[in-house]
CSV table of C-alpha atoms in Angstrom, one decimal:
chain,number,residue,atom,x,y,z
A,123,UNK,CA,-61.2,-49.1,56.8
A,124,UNK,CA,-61.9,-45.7,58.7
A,125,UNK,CA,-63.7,-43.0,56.8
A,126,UNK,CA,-61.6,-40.0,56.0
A,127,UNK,CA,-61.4,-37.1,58.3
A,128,UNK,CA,-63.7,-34.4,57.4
A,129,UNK,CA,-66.2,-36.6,55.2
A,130,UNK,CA,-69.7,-36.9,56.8
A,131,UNK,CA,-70.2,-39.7,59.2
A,132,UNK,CA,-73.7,-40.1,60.0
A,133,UNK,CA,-74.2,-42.9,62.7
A,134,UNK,CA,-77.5,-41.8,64.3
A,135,UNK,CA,-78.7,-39.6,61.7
A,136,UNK,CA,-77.4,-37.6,58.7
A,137,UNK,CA,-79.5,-34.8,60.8
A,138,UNK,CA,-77.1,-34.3,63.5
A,139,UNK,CA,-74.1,-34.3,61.1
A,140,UNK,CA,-73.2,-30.3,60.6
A,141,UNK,CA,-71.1,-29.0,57.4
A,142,UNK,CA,-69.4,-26.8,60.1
A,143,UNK,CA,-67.2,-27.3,63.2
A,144,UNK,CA,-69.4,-26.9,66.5
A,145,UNK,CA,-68.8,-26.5,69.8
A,146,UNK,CA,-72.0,-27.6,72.5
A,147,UNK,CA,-72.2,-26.5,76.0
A,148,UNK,CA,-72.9,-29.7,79.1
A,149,UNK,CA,-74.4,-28.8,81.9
A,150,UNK,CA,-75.8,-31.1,84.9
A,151,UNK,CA,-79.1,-31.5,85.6
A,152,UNK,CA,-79.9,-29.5,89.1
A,153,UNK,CA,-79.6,-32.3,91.5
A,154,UNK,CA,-83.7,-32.3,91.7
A,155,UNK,CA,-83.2,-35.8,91.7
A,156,UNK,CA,-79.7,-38.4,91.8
A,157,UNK,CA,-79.4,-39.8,88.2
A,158,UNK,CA,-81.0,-37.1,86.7
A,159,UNK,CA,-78.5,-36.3,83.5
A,160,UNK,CA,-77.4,-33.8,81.5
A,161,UNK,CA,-78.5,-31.0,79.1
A,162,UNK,CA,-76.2,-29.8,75.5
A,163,UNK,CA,-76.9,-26.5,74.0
A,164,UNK,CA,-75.8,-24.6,71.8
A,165,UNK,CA,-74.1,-21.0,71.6
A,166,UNK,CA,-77.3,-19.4,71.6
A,167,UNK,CA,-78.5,-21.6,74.9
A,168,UNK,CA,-81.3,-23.4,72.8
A,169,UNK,CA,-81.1,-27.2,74.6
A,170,UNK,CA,-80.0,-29.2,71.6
A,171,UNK,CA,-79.9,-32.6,73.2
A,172,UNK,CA,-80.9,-34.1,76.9
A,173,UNK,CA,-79.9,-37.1,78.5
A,174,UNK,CA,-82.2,-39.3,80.8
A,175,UNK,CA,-80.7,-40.5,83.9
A,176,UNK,CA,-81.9,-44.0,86.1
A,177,UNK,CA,-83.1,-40.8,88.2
A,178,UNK,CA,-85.8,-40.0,85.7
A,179,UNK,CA,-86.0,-43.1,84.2
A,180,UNK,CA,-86.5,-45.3,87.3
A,181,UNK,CA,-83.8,-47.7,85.8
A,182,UNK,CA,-80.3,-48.6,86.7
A,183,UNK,CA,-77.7,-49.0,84.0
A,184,UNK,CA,-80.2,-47.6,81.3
A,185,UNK,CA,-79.7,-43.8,79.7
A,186,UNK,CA,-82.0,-42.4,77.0
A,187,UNK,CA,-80.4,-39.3,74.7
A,188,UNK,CA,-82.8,-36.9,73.5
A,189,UNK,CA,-83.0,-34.4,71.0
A,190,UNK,CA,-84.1,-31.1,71.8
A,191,UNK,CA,-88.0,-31.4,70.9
A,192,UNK,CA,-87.7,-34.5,73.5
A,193,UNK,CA,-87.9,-37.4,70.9
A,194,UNK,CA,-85.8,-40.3,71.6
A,195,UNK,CA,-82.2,-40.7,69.9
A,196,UNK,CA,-80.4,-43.5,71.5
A,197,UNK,CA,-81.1,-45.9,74.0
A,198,UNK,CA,-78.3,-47.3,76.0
A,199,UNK,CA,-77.9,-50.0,78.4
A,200,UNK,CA,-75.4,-51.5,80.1
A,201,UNK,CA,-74.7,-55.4,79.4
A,202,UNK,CA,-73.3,-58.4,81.3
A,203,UNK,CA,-69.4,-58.7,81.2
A,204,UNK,CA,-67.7,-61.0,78.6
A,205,UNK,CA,-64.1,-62.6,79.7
A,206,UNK,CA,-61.3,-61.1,78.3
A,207,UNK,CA,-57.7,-62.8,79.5
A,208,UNK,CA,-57.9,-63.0,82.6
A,209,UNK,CA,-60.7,-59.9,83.2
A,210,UNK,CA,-64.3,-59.2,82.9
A,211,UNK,CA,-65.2,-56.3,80.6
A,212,UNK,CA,-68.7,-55.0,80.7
A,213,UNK,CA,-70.0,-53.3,77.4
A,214,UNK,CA,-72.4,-50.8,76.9
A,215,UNK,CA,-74.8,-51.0,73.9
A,216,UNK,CA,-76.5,-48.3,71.9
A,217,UNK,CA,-79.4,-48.3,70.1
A,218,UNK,CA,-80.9,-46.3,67.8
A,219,UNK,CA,-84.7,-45.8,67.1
A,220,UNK,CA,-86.5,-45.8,63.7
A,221,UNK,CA,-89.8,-44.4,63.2
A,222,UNK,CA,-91.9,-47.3,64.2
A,223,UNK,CA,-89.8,-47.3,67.5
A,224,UNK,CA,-87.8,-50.0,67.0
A,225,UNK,CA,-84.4,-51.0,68.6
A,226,UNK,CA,-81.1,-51.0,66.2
A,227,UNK,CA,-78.2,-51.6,67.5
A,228,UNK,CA,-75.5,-48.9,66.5
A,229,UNK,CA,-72.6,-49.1,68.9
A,230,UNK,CA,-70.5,-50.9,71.2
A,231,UNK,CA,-68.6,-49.3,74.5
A,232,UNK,CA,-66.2,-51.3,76.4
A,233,UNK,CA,-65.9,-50.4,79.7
A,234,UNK,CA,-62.9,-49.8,81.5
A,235,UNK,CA,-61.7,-52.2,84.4
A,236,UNK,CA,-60.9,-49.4,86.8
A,237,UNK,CA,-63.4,-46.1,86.3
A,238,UNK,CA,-59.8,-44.8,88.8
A,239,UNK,CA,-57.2,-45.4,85.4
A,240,UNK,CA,-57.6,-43.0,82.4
A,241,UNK,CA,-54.8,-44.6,81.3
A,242,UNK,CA,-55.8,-46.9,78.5
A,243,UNK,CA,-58.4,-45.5,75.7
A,244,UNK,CA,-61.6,-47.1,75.9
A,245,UNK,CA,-62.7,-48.9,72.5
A,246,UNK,CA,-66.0,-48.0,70.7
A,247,UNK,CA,-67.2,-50.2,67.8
A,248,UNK,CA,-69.8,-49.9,64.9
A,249,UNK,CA,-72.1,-52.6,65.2
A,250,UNK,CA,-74.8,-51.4,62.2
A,251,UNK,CA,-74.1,-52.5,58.6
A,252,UNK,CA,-74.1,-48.9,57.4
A,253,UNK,CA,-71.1,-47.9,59.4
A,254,UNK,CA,-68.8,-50.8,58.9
A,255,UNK,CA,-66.2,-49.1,57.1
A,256,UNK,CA,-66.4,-46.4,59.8
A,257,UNK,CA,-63.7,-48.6,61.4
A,258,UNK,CA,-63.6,-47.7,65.2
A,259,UNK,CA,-63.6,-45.2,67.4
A,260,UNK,CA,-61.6,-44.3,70.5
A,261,UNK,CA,-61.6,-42.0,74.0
A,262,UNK,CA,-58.4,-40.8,74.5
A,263,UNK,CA,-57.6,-38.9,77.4
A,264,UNK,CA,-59.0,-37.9,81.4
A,265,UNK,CA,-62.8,-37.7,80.8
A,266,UNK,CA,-63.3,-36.9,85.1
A,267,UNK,CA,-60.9,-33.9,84.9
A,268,UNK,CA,-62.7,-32.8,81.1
A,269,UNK,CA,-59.7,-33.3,79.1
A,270,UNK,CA,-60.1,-35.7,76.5
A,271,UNK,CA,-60.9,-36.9,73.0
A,272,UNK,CA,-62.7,-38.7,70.7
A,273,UNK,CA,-60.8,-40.1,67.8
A,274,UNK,CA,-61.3,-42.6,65.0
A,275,UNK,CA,-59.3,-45.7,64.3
A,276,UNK,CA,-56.9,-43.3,62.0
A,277,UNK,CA,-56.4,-41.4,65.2
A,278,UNK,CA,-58.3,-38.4,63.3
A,279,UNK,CA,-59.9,-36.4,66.7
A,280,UNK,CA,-63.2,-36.0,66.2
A,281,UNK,CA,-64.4,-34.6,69.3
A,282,UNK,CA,-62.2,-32.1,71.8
A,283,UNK,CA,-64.1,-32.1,75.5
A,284,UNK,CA,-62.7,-29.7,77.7
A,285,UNK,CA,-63.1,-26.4,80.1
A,286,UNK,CA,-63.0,-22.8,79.1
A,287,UNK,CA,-60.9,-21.0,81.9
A,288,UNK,CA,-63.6,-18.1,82.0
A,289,UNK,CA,-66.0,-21.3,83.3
A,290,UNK,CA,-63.0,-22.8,85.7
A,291,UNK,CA,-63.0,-19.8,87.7
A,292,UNK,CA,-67.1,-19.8,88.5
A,293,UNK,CA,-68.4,-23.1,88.5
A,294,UNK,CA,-66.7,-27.0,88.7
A,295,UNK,CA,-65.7,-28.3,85.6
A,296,UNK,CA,-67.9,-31.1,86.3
A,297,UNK,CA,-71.2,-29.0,85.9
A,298,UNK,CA,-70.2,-27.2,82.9
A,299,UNK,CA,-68.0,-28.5,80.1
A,300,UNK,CA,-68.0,-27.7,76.7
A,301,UNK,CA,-67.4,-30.4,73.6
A,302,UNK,CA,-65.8,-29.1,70.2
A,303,UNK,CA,-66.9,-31.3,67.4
A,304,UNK,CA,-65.4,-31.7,63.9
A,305,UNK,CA,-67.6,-30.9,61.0
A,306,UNK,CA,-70.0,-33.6,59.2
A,307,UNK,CA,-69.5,-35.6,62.6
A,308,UNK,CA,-72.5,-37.4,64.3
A,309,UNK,CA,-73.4,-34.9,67.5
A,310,UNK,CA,-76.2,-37.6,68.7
A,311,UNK,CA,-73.0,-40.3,68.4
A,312,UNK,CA,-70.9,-38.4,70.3
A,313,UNK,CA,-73.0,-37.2,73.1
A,314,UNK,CA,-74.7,-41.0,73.3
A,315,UNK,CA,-70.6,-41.6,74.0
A,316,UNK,CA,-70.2,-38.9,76.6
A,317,UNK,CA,-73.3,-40.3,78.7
A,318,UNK,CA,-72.1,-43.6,79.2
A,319,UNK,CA,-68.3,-42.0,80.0
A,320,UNK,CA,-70.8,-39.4,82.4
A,321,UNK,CA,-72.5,-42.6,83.7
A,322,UNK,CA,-68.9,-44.6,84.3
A,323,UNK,CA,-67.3,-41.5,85.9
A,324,UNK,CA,-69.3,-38.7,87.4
A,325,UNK,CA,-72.7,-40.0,87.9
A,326,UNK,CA,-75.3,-37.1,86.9
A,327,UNK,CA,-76.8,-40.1,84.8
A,328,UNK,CA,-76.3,-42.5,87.5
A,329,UNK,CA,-78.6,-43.6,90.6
């Protein structure tokens, strides 16, 4: 059973869950380095979270999220394919860290056959006892051309990534992108999801 939209939903932590609607800037990495991620800020351009690429990691398949202060949020790896029908799907895992440093594992991505088809929605699932009656969750939408969603298995959105036109006129939507998230929703969640979909699709994250 899926949680009720506007209820708070904390995944990674309660702390990243806001009582108000909020809307985080992307921005590439300068290309110092291939692989080397993405930074999220906030209206008043204070970096709110990072993302590690295998360019500063030294690690393919592998992406760390950060929160501001650079303390580790979510690891994420990239696992061997399971057989579906007559396909293989590779999944992505996150994991969360406690305060000893320990591993938990949070969430499941399922990759998409083709990173060409933005066809189908890509499947997210709530591995961690505390968020089993989260249901799932769900990218709907074209994440390469920064038009897409997050939703939950009610179809409630949750998260809105897209362009502002002012930005499309200066720079490629690819480098700057903003992400409009619903109130009490998990902002480490969802930007753990955009770095796999940034891994998958556009490659700052990816060697």
């Amino acid at each position: 059973m899926a949680a009720k939209s506007g209820s708070i939903l904390p995944i990674v932590s309660k702390v990243y869950c806001s009582p108000c609607e909020v809307v985080l800037a992307v921005r590439r990495r300068p290309n110092v380095a291939n692989g080397g991620g993405f930074a999220v800020a906030d209206s008043s351009q204070r970096v709110v979270f990072r993302v590690d690429g295998c360019g500063i990691l030294g690690k393919k398949e592998e992406l760390i999220l950060r929160d501001g202060d650079e303390n580790p949020l979510l690891l994420i790896r990239r696992k061997d394919g399971i057989v579906e029908a007559v396909s293989l799907t590779r999944q992505w895992k996150g994991y969360s860290y406690d305060f000893l440093g320990s591993h938990k594992l949070v969430f499941t991505l399922k990759e998409p056959n083709s990173c060409f088809s933005t066809k189908n929605p890509i499947r997210i699932s709530m591995e961690s006892k505390e968020c089993s009656n989260y249901g799932y969750f769900e990218v709907r939408g074209d994440f390469p051309g920064r038009s897409c969603s997050i939703v939950n298995s009610r179809g409630d959105v949750i998260a809105l990534i897209g362009v502002k036109k002012e930005v499309q006129k200066v720079m490629a939507s690819r480098d700057l992108y903003h992400v409009e998230i619903k109130a009490g929703i998990d902002q480490a969640f969802v930007f753990g999801v955009i770095a796999v979909l940034d891994y998958i699709y556009d490659g700052s994250t990816r060697c």
